[in-house]
CSV table of C-alpha atoms in Angstrom, one decimal:
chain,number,residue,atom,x,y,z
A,838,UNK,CA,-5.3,-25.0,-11.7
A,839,UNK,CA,-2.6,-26.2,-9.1
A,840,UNK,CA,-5.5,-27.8,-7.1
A,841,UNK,CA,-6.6,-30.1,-10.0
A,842,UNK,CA,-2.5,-30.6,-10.4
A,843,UNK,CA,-2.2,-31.6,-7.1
A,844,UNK,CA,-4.5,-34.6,-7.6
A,845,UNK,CA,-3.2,-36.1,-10.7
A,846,UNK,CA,-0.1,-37.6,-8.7
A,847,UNK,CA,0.4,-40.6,-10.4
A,848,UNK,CA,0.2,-39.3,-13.7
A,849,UNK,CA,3.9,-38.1,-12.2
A,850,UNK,CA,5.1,-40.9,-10.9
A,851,UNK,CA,8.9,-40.3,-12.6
A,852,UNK,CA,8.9,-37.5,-10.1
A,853,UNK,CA,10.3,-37.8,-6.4
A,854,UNK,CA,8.2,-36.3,-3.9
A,855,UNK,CA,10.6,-33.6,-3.2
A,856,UNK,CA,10.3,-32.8,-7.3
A,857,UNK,CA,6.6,-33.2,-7.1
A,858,UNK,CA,6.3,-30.6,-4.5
A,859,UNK,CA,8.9,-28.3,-6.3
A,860,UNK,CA,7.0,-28.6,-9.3
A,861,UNK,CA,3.6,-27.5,-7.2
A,862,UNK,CA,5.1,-24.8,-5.9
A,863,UNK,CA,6.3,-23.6,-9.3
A,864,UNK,CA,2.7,-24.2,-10.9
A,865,UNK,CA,1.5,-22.2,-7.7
A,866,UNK,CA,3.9,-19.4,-8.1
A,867,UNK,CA,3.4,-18.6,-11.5
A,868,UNK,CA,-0.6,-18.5,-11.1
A,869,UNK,CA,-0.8,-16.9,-7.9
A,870,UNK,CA,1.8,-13.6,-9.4
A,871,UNK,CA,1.2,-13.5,-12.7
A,872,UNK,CA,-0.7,-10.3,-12.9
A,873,UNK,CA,1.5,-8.6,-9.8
A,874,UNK,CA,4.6,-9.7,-11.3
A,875,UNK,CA,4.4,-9.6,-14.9
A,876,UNK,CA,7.9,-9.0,-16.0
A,877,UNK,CA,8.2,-12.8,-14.1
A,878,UNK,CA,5.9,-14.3,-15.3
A,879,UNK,CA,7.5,-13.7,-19.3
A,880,UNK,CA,10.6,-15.2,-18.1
A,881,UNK,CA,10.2,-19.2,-18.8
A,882,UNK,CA,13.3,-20.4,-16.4
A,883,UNK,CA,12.5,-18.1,-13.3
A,884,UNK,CA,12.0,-19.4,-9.9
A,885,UNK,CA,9.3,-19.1,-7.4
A,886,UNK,CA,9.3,-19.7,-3.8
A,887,UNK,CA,6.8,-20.7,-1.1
A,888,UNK,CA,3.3,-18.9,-1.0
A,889,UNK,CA,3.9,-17.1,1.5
A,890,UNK,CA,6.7,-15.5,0.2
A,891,UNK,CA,4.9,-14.4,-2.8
A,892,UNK,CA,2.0,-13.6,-0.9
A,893,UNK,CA,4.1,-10.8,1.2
A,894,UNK,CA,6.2,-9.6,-1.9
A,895,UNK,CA,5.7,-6.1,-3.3
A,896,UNK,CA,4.1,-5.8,-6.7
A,897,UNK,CA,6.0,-5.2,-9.9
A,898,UNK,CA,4.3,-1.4,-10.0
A,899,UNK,CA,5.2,-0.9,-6.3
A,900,UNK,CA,8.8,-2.1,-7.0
A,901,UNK,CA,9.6,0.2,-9.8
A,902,UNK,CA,8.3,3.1,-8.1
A,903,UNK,CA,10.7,2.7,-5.3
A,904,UNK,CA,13.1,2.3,-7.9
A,905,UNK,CA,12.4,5.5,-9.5
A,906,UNK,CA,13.2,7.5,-6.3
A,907,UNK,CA,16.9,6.2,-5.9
A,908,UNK,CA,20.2,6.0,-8.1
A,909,UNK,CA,23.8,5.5,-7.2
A,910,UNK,CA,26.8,3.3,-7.4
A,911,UNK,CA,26.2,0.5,-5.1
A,912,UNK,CA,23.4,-0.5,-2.9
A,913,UNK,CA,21.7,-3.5,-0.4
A,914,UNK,CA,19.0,-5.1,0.0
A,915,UNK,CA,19.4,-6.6,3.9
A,916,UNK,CA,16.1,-7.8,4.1
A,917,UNK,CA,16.1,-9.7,0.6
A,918,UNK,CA,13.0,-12.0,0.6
A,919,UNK,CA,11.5,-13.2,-2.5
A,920,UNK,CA,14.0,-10.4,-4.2
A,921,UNK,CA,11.5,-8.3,-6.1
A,922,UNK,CA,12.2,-5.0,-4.6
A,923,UNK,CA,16.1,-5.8,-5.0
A,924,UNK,CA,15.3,-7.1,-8.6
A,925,UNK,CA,14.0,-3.7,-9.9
A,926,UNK,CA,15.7,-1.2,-7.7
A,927,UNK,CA,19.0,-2.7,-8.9
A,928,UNK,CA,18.5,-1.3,-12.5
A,929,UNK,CA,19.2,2.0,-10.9
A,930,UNK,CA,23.0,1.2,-9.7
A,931,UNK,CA,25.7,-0.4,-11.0
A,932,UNK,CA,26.2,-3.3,-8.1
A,933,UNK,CA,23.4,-4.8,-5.6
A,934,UNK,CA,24.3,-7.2,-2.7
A,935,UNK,CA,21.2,-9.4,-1.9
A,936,UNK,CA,21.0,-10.4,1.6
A,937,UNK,CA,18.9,-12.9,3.4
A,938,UNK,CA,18.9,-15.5,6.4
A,939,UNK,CA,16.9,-17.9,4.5
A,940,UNK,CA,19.0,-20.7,2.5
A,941,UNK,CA,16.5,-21.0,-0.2
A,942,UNK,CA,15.5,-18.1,-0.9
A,943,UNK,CA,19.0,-17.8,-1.3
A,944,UNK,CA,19.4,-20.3,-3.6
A,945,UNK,CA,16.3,-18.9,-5.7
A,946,UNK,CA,17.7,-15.0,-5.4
A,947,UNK,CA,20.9,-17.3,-7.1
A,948,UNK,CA,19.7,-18.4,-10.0
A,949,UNK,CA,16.9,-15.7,-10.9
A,950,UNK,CA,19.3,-13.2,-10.6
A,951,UNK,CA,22.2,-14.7,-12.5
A,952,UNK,CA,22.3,-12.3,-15.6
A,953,UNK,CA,22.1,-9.1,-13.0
A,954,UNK,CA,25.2,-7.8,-11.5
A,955,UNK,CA,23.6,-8.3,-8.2
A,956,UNK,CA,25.5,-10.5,-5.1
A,957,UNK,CA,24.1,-13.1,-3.2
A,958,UNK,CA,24.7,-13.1,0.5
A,959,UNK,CA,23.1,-15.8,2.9
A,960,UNK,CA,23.5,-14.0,6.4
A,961,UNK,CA,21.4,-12.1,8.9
A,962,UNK,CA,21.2,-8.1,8.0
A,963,UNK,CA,23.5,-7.4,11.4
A,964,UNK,CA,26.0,-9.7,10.7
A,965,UNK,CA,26.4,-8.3,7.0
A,966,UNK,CA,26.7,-4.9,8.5
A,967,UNK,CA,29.6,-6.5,10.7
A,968,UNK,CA,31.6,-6.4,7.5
A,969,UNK,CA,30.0,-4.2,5.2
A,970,UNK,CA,31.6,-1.1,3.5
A,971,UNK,CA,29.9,2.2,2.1
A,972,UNK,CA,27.0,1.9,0.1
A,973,UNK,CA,24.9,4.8,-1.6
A,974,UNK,CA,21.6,3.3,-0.9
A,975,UNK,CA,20.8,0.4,2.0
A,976,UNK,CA,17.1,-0.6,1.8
A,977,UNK,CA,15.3,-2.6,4.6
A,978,UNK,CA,12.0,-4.3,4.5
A,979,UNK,CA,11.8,-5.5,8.5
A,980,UNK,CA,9.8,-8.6,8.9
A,981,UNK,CA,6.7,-7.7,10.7
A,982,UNK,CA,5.6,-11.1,12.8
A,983,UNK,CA,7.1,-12.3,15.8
A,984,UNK,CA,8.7,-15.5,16.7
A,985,UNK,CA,5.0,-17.1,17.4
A,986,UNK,CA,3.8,-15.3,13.8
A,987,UNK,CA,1.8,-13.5,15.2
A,988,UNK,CA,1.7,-9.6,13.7
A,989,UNK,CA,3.6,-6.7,15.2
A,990,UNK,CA,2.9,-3.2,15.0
A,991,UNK,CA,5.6,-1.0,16.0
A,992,UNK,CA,8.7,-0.6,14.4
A,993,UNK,CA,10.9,-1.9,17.5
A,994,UNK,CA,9.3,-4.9,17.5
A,995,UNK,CA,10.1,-5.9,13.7
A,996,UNK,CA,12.7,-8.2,12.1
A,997,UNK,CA,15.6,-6.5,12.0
A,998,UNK,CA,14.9,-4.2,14.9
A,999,UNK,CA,15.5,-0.6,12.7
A,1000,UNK,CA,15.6,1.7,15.7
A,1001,UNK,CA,18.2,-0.2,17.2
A,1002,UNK,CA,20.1,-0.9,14.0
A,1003,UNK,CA,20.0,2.7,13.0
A,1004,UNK,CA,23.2,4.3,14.0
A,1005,UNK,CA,25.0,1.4,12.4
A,1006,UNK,CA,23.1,1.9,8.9
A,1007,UNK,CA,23.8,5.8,8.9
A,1008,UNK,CA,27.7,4.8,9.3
A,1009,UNK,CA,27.2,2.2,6.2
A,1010,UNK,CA,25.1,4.3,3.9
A,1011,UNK,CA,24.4,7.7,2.0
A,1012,UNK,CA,20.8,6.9,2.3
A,1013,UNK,CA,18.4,4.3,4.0
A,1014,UNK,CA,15.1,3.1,2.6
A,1015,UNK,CA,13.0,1.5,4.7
A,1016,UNK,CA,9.8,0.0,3.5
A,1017,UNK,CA,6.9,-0.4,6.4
A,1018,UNK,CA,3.4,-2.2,6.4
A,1019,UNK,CA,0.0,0.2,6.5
A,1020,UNK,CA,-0.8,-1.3,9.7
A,1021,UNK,CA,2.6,0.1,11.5
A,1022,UNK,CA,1.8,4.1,13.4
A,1023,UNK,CA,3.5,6.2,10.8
A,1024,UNK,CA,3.6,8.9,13.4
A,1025,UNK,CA,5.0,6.6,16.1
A,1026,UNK,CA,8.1,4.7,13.1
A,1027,UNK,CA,8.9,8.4,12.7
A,1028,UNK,CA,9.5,9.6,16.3
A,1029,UNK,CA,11.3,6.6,16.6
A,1030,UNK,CA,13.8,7.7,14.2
A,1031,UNK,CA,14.1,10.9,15.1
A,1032,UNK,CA,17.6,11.6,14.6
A,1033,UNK,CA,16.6,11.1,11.0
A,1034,UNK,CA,14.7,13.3,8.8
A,1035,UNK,CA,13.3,11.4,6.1
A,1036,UNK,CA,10.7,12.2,3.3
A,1037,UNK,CA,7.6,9.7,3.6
A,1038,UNK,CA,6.1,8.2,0.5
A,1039,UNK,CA,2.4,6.7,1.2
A,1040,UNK,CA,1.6,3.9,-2.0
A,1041,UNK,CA,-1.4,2.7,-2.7
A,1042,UNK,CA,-2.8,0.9,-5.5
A,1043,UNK,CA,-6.4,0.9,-6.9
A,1044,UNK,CA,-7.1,2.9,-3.9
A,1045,UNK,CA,-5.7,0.2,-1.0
A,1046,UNK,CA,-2.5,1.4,0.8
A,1047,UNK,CA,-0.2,-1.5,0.3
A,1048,UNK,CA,3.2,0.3,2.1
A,1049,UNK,CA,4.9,3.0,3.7
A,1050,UNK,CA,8.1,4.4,2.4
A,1051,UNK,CA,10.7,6.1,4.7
A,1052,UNK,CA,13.6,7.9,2.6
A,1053,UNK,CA,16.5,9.4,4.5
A,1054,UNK,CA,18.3,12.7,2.9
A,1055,UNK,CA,15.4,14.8,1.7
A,1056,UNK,CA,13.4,17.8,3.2
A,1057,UNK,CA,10.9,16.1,5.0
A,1058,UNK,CA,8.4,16.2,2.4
A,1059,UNK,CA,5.2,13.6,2.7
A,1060,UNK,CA,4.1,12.0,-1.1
A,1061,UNK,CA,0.7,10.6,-1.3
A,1062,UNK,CA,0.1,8.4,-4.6
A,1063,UNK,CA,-1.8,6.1,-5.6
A,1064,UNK,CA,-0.2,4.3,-8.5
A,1065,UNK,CA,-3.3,4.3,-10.7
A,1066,UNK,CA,-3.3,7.3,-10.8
A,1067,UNK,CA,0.1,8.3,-10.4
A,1068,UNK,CA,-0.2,12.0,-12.0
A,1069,UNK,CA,-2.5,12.7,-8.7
A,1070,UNK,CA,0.0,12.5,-6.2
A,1071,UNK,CA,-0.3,14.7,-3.5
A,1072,UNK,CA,2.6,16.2,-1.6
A,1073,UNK,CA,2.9,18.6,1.5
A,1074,UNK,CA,4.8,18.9,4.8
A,1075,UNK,CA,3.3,18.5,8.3
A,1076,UNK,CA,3.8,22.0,9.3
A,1077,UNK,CA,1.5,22.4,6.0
A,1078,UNK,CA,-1.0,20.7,7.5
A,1079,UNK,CA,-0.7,21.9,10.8
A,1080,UNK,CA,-1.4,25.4,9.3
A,1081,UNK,CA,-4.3,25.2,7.4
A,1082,UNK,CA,-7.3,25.6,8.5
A,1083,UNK,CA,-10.5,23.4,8.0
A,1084,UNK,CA,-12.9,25.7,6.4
A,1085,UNK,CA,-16.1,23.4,7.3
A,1086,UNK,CA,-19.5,23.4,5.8
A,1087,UNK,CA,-21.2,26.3,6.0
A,1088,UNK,CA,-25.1,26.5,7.2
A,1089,UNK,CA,-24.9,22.2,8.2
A,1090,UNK,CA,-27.5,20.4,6.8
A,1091,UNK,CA,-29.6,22.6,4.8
A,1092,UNK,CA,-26.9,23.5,2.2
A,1093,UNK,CA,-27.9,20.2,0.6
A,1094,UNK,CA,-31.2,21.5,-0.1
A,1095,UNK,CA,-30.5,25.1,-1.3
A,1096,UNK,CA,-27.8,23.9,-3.9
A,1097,UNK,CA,-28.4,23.5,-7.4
A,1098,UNK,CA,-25.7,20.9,-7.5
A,1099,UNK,CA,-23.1,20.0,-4.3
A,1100,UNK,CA,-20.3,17.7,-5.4
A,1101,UNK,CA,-19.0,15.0,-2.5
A,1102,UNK,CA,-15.2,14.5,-2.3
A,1103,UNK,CA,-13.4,11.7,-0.2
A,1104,UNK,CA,-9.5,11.3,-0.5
A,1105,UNK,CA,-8.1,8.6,-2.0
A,1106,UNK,CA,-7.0,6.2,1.3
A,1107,UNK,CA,-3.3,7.6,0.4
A,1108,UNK,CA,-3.9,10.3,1.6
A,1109,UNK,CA,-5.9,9.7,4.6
A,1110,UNK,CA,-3.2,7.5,5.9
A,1111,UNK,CA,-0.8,10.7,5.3
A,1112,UNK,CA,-3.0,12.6,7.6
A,1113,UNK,CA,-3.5,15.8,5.1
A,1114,UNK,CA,-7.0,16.1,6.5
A,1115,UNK,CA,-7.2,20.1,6.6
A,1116,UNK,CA,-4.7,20.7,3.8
A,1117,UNK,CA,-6.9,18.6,0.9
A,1118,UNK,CA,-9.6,20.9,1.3
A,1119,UNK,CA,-7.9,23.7,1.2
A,1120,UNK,CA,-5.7,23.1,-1.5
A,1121,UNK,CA,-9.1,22.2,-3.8
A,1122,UNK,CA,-11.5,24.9,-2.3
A,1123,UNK,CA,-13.5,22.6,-0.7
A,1124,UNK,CA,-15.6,22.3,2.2
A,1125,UNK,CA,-15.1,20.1,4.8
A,1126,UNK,CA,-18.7,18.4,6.4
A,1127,UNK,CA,-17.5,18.7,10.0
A,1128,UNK,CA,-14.0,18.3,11.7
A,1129,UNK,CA,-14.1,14.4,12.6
A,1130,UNK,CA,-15.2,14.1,9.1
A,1131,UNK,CA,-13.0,14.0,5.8
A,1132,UNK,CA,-15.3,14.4,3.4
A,1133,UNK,CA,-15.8,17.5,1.3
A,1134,UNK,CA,-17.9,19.5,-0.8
A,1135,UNK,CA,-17.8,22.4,-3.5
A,1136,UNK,CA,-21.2,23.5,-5.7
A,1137,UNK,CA,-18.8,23.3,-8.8
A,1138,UNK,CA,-17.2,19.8,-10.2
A,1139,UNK,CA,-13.4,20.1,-9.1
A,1140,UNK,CA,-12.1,18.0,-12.1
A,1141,UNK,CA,-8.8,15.6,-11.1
A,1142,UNK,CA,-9.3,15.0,-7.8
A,1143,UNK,CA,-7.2,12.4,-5.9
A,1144,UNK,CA,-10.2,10.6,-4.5
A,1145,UNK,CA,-14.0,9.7,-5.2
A,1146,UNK,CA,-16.2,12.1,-6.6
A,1147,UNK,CA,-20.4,12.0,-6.0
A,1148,UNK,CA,-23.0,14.3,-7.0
A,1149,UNK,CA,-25.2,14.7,-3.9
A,1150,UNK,CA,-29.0,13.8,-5.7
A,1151,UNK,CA,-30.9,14.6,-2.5
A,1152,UNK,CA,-30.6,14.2,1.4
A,1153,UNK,CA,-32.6,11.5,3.1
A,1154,UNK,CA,-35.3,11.5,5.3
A,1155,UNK,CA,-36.2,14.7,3.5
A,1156,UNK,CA,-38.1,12.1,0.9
A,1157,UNK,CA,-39.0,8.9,0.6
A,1158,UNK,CA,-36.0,6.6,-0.5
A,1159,UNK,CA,-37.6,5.2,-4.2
A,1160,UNK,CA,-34.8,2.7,-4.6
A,1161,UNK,CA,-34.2,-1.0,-3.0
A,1162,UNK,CA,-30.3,-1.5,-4.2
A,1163,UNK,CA,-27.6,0.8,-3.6
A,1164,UNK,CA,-23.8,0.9,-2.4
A,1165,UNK,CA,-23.8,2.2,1.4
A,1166,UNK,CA,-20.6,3.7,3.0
A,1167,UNK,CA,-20.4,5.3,6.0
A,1168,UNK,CA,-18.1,8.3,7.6
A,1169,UNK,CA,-17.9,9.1,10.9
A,1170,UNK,CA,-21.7,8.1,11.8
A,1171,UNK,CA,-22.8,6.6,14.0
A,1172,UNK,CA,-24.2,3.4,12.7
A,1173,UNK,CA,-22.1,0.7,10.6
A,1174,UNK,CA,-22.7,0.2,6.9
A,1175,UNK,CA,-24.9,-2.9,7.5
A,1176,UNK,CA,-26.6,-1.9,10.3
A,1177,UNK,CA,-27.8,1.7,7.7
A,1178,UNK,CA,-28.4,-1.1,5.2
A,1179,UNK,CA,-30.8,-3.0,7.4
A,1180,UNK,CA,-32.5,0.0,8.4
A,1181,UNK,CA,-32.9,1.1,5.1
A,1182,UNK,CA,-34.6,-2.1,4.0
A,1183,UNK,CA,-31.8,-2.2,1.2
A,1184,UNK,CA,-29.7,-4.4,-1.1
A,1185,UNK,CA,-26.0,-4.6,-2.4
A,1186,UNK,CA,-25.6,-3.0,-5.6
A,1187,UNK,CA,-27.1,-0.8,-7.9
A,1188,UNK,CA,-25.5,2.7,-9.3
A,1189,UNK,CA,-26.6,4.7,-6.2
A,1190,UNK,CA,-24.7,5.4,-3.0
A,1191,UNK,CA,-26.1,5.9,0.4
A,1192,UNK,CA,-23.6,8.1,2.6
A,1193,UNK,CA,-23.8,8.0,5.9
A,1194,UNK,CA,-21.8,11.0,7.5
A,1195,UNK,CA,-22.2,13.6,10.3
A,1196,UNK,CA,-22.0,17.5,8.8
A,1197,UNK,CA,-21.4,19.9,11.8
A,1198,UNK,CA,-22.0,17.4,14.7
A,1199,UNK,CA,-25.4,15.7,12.8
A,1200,UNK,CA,-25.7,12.2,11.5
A,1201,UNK,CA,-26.5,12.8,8.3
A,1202,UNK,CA,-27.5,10.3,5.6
A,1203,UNK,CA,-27.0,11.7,1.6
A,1204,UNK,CA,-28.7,9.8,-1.7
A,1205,UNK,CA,-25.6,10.4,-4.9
A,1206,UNK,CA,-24.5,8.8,-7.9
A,1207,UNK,CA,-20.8,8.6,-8.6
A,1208,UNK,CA,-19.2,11.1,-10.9
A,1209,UNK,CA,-15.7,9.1,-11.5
């Protein structure tokens, strides 16, 4: 729509070219966040800002959730941005102060948020902190480019530098939130903010990671969720993980052809990013095919499992594949989807999956059909 738009110019001609672009942007904004941002989209005065900004911003489902997990008198947003995250969150205390470096994202944060109790604040998040008092809640969403734009992934070398910030946030607040991109070492974030201990809340939705929550105050729990399917979320601690033990697949290859029926389970990608590799199995009585490989089985259904579920229809060469189309993933194998595609003679699509996967050290390749 806001392609057509742009070319009917003169049909605008009452507008100056700084209204004409405003006007874009707005068309733009509105299309382009319409189904992530729905409680927007219903308001007919609200704002939007560049596309970048709404390409970056956290989804209306995303923002709540983060909402749900803090409460209090007065919190921050230092990292403000398009405001989403500040937007929601600040239903769960009485008084918000919105800060950001960017002039006009300040001056949309201004009037988008004029019927919220919520302050406006156009400053970087270390000179806020220069002046601020106590606040229940300070939540940070570091910037994770560079000066060139180019992409950053530790936590050191984000916008506002946390690590280096911390000791100031811990005397300004009861409790930090800091929100960090899939892409940043979870492992690596935490040991750099040790001297915290912080419960870690991995979000995806429809099965794609979209951010990493670090919550200060808690017992060092980890939640896995995916947001589609929220009542699935898993929980555990590390040293939970560390103590469990990998019960892998007994008798390799051949159970696939004794079973009557063997049921395939891979994790939702919350939970692989988590890292509760051992602990998944265990917790569901399942199999694990081989160390380096986080699938699972069991020769009964295990309803209301956080992940995909396949029955296993047959393993392959053992007969002669009778289909042309099917969906091919591979796990830990040592070929690439297309390259098992190409040697398979097969096409995109169909019902069936082709898994390629090693069980006990052996590439193995499995015919199923998707159970939910």
């Amino acid at each position: 729509m806001v392609q057509d738009l742009a070319l009917q110019r003169n049909k605008y001609k009452h507008l100056s070219d700084d209204e004409w672009r405003w006007f874009l942007q707005q068309v733009e904004g509105r299309e382009r966040t319409a189904d992530k941002l729905p409680s927007f989209a219903a308001i007919e005065d609200w704002w939007y800002p560049v596309r970048l900004s709404c390409e970056q911003c956290s989804s209306e489902l995303a923002a709540r959730y983060k909402a749900s997990l803090v409460s209090g008198n007065r919190m921050v947003d230092l990292t403000g941005g398009y405001g989403v995250d500040t937007y929601f969150m600040s239903e769960q205390f009485q008084h918000t102060d919105y800060v950001e470096q960017n002039s006009e994202l300040c001056r949309i944060a201004e009037h988008n948020f004029a019927q919220k109790p919520i302050s406006i604040h156009n400053s970087t998040a270390e000179d806020f902190l220069n002046t601020a008092s106590l606040y229940d809640l300070i939540f940070l969403d570091p910037a994770r480019r560079d000066s060139h734009g180019g992409k950053v992934f530790r936590l050191e070398d984000c916008t506002p530098n946390v690590v280096e910030l911390l000791p100031v946030l811990l005397q300004h607040s009861k409790r930090l939130m800091i929100k960090l991109s899939p892409m940043l070492d979870l492992t690596q974030a935490v040991n750099a903010l040790s001297q915290v201990t912080w419960d870690i809340y991995v979000v995806a939705i429809k099965n794609e990671v979209k951010e990493v929550l670090l919550l200060s105050g808690g017992s060092g729990q980890i939640t896995a969720i995916d947001l589609s399917h929220p009542k699935q979320a898993f929980t555990f601690t590390r040293e939970e993980e560390a103590a469990s033990e990998a019960v892998c697949q007994p008798g390799g290859r051949s159970v696939f052809c004794q079973a009557q029926s063997v049921y395939l389970y891979e994790p939702n990608a919350a939970i692989l990013k988590a890292g509760a590799y051992k602990l998944v199995g265990e917790r569901f009585g399942l199999h694990k095919l081989d160390i380096n490989t986080h699938l699972y089985t069991s020769e009964t259904l295990v309803e209301n499992f956080p992940g995909r579920v396949w029955k296993i229809l047959e393993q392959l060469p053992n007969h002669k594949l009778q289909i042309t189309n099917a969906n091919v993933l591979v796990r830990n194998y040592p070929l690439t989807a297309e390259q098992l595609k190409k040697k398979l003679h097969l096409r995109d699509g169909g019902t069936e999956y082709i898994i390629g996967c090693r069980v006990n050290g052996k590439p193995t390749v499995l015919l199923a059909e998707r159970c939910h």
